[in-house]
C-alpha positions in Angstrom: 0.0 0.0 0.0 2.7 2.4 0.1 3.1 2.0 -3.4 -0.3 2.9 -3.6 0.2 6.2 -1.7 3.5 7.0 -3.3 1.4 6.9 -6.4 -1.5 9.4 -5.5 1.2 11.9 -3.6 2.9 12.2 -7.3 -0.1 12.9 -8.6 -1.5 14.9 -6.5 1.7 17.0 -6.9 1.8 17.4 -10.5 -1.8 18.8 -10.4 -0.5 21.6 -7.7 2.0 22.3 -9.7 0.0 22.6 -12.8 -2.0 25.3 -10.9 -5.3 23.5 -10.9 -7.2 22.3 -8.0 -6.3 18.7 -5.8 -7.9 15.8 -8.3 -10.4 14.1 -6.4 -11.1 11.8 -9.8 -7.7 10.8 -12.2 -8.7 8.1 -14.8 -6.0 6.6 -16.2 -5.1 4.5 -19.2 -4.1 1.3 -18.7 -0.9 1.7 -21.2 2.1 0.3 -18.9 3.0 -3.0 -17.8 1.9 -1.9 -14.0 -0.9 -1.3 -15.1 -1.9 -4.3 -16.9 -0.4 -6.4 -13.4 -2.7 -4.5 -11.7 -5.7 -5.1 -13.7 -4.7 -9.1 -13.7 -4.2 -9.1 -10.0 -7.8 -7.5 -9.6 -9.2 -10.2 -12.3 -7.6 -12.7 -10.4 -8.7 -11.5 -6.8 -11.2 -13.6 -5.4 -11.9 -12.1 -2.2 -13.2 -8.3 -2.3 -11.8 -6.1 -0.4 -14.9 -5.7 1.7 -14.5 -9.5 1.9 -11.0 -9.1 3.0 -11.6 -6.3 5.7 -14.2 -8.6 7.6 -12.0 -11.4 7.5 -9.0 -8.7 8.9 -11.1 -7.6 11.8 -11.4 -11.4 12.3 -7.6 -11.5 13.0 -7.5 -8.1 14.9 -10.8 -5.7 16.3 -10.2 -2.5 15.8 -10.9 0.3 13.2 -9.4 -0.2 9.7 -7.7 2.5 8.3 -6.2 1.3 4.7 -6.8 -1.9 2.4 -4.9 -2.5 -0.7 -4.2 -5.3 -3.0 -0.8 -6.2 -3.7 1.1 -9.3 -5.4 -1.8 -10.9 -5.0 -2.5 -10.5 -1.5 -4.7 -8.2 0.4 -2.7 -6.0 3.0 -5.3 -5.0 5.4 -4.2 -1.7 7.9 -5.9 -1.6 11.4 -6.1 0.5 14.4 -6.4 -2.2 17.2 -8.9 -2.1 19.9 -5.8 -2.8 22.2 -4.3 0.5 20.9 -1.2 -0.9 18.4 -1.5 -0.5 14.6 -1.7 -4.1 12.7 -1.1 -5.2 9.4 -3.2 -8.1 8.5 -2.2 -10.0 4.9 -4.5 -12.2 3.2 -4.5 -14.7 0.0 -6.3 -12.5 -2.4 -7.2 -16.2 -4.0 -8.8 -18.0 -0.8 -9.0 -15.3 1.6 -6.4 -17.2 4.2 -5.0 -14.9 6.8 -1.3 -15.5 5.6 0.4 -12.8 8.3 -0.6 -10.3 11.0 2.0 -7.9 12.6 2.4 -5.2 14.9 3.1 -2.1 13.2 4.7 1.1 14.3 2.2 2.7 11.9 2.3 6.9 10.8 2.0 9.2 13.2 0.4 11.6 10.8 -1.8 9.3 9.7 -5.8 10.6 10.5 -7.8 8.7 13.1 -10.6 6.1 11.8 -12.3 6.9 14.7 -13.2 10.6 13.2 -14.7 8.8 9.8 -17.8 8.0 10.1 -17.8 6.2 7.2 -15.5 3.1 7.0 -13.3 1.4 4.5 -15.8 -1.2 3.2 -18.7 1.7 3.2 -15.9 4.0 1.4 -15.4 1.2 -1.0 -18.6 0.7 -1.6 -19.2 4.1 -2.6 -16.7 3.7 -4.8 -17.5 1.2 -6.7 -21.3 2.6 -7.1 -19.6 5.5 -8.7 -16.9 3.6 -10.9 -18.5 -0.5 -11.9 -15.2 -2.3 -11.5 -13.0 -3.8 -9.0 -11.2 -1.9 -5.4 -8.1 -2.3 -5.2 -7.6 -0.1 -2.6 -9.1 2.8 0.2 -6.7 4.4 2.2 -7.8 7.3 5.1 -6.2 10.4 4.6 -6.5 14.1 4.5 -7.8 16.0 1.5 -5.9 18.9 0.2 -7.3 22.1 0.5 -9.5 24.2 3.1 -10.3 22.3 6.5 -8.1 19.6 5.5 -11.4 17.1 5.5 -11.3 13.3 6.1 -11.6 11.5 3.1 -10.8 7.7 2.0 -8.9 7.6 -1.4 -10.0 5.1 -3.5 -8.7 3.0 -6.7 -10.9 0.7 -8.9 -10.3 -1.4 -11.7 -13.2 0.1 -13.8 -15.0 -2.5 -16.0 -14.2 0.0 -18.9 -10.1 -1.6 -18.7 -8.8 1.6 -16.6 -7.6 2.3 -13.6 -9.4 5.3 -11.7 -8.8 7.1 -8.6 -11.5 8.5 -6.5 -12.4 10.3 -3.7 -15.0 9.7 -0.9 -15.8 11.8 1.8 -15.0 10.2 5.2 -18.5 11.8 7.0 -21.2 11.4 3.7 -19.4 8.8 1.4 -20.1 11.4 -1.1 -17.1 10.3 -3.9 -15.9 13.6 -6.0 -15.6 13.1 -9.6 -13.2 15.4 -11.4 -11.7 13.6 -14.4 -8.1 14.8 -15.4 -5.2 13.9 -17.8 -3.1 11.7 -15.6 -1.2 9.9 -18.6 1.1 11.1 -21.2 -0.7 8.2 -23.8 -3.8 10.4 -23.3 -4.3 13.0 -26.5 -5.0 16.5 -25.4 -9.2 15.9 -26.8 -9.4 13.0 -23.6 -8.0 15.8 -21.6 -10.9 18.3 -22.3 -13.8 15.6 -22.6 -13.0 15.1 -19.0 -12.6 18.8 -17.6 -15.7 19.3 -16.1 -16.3 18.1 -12.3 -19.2 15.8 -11.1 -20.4 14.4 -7.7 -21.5 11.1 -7.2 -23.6 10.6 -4.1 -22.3 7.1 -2.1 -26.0 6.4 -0.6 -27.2 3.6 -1.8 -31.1 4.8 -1.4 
């Protein structure tokens, strides 16, 4: 999963430094070999990551704070009931606890206990907004005024790409702003998907 983050933070840079606002929605093309491993590994998952979460808690109560899939394994981050950080790793094939560890965890990372809305309902709202597969929801804090809760979100969209979301930690509300985030994508993608949308996470 830090892959994962690393991978948001450059983005998320490159848009600052473009002068535009924080990208709450990137699709991307699936042109390089990461991202056609990642789109296997998702096709090849199993256990959802909702699935994958329970089974986590399972392993250690508490509040979970990150879920991504990597080399074919779920790696399930948890604030502990008993106060330590864990780091639960599952078969992404069978669902098998394969690993759980005490973590140090960040120190700067937000509090699950001040999002309302968890990881599976995060993910859930994600993949109402974007048909596909998560790969991954990860609590952090949005950019920008007040510095709000929000889970990031990545889904193997049915449509072969990889998209990046983000849902609001108190109203799963996921922002949709589409932006340019590949060099493979001709400038006409890049104004077809200018314009902002928000998708509403309640089911009802």
């Amino acid at each position: 999963m830090k892959r994962r983050k690393l991978a948001i933070a450059t983005l998320t840079a490159a848009v600052l430094a473009g002068g535009g606002t924080a990208a709450a929605f990137a699709v991307q093309n699936g042109d390089g070999d990461g991202d056609r491993d990642d789109a296997a590994q998702a096709r090849a998952a199993k256990v959802t990551i909702s699935q994958a979460i329970d089974t986590a808690l399972g392993a250690a109560p508490g509040t979970v704070t990150g879920a991504g899939l990597d080399d074919s394994e779920w790696e399930v981050d948890i604030h502990g009931r008993d106060g330590d950080r864990h780091d639960v790793t599952l078969d992404a094939a069978t669902g098998k606890v394969t690993s759980t560890e005490r973590s140090d965890g960040d120190g700067r990372a937000p509090s699950a206990q001040d999002a309302p809305v968890t990881a599976a309902r995060a993910a859930e709202a994600a993949e109402s907004a974007v048909p596909g597969t998560v790969t991954s929801v990860e609590l952090d804090h949005a950019d920008g005024p007040g510095n709000a809760l929000v889970w990031e979100a990545e889904v193997q969209g049915l449509d072969g790409r990889e998209h990046e979301l983000t849902v609001d930690a108190k109203s799963a509300k996921v922002s949709a702003e589409a932006r340019k985030a590949s060099g493979a994508e001709s400038d006409k993608d890049g104004s077809e998907h200018g314009e902002a949308e928000d998708h509403d996470g309640d089911d009802d």
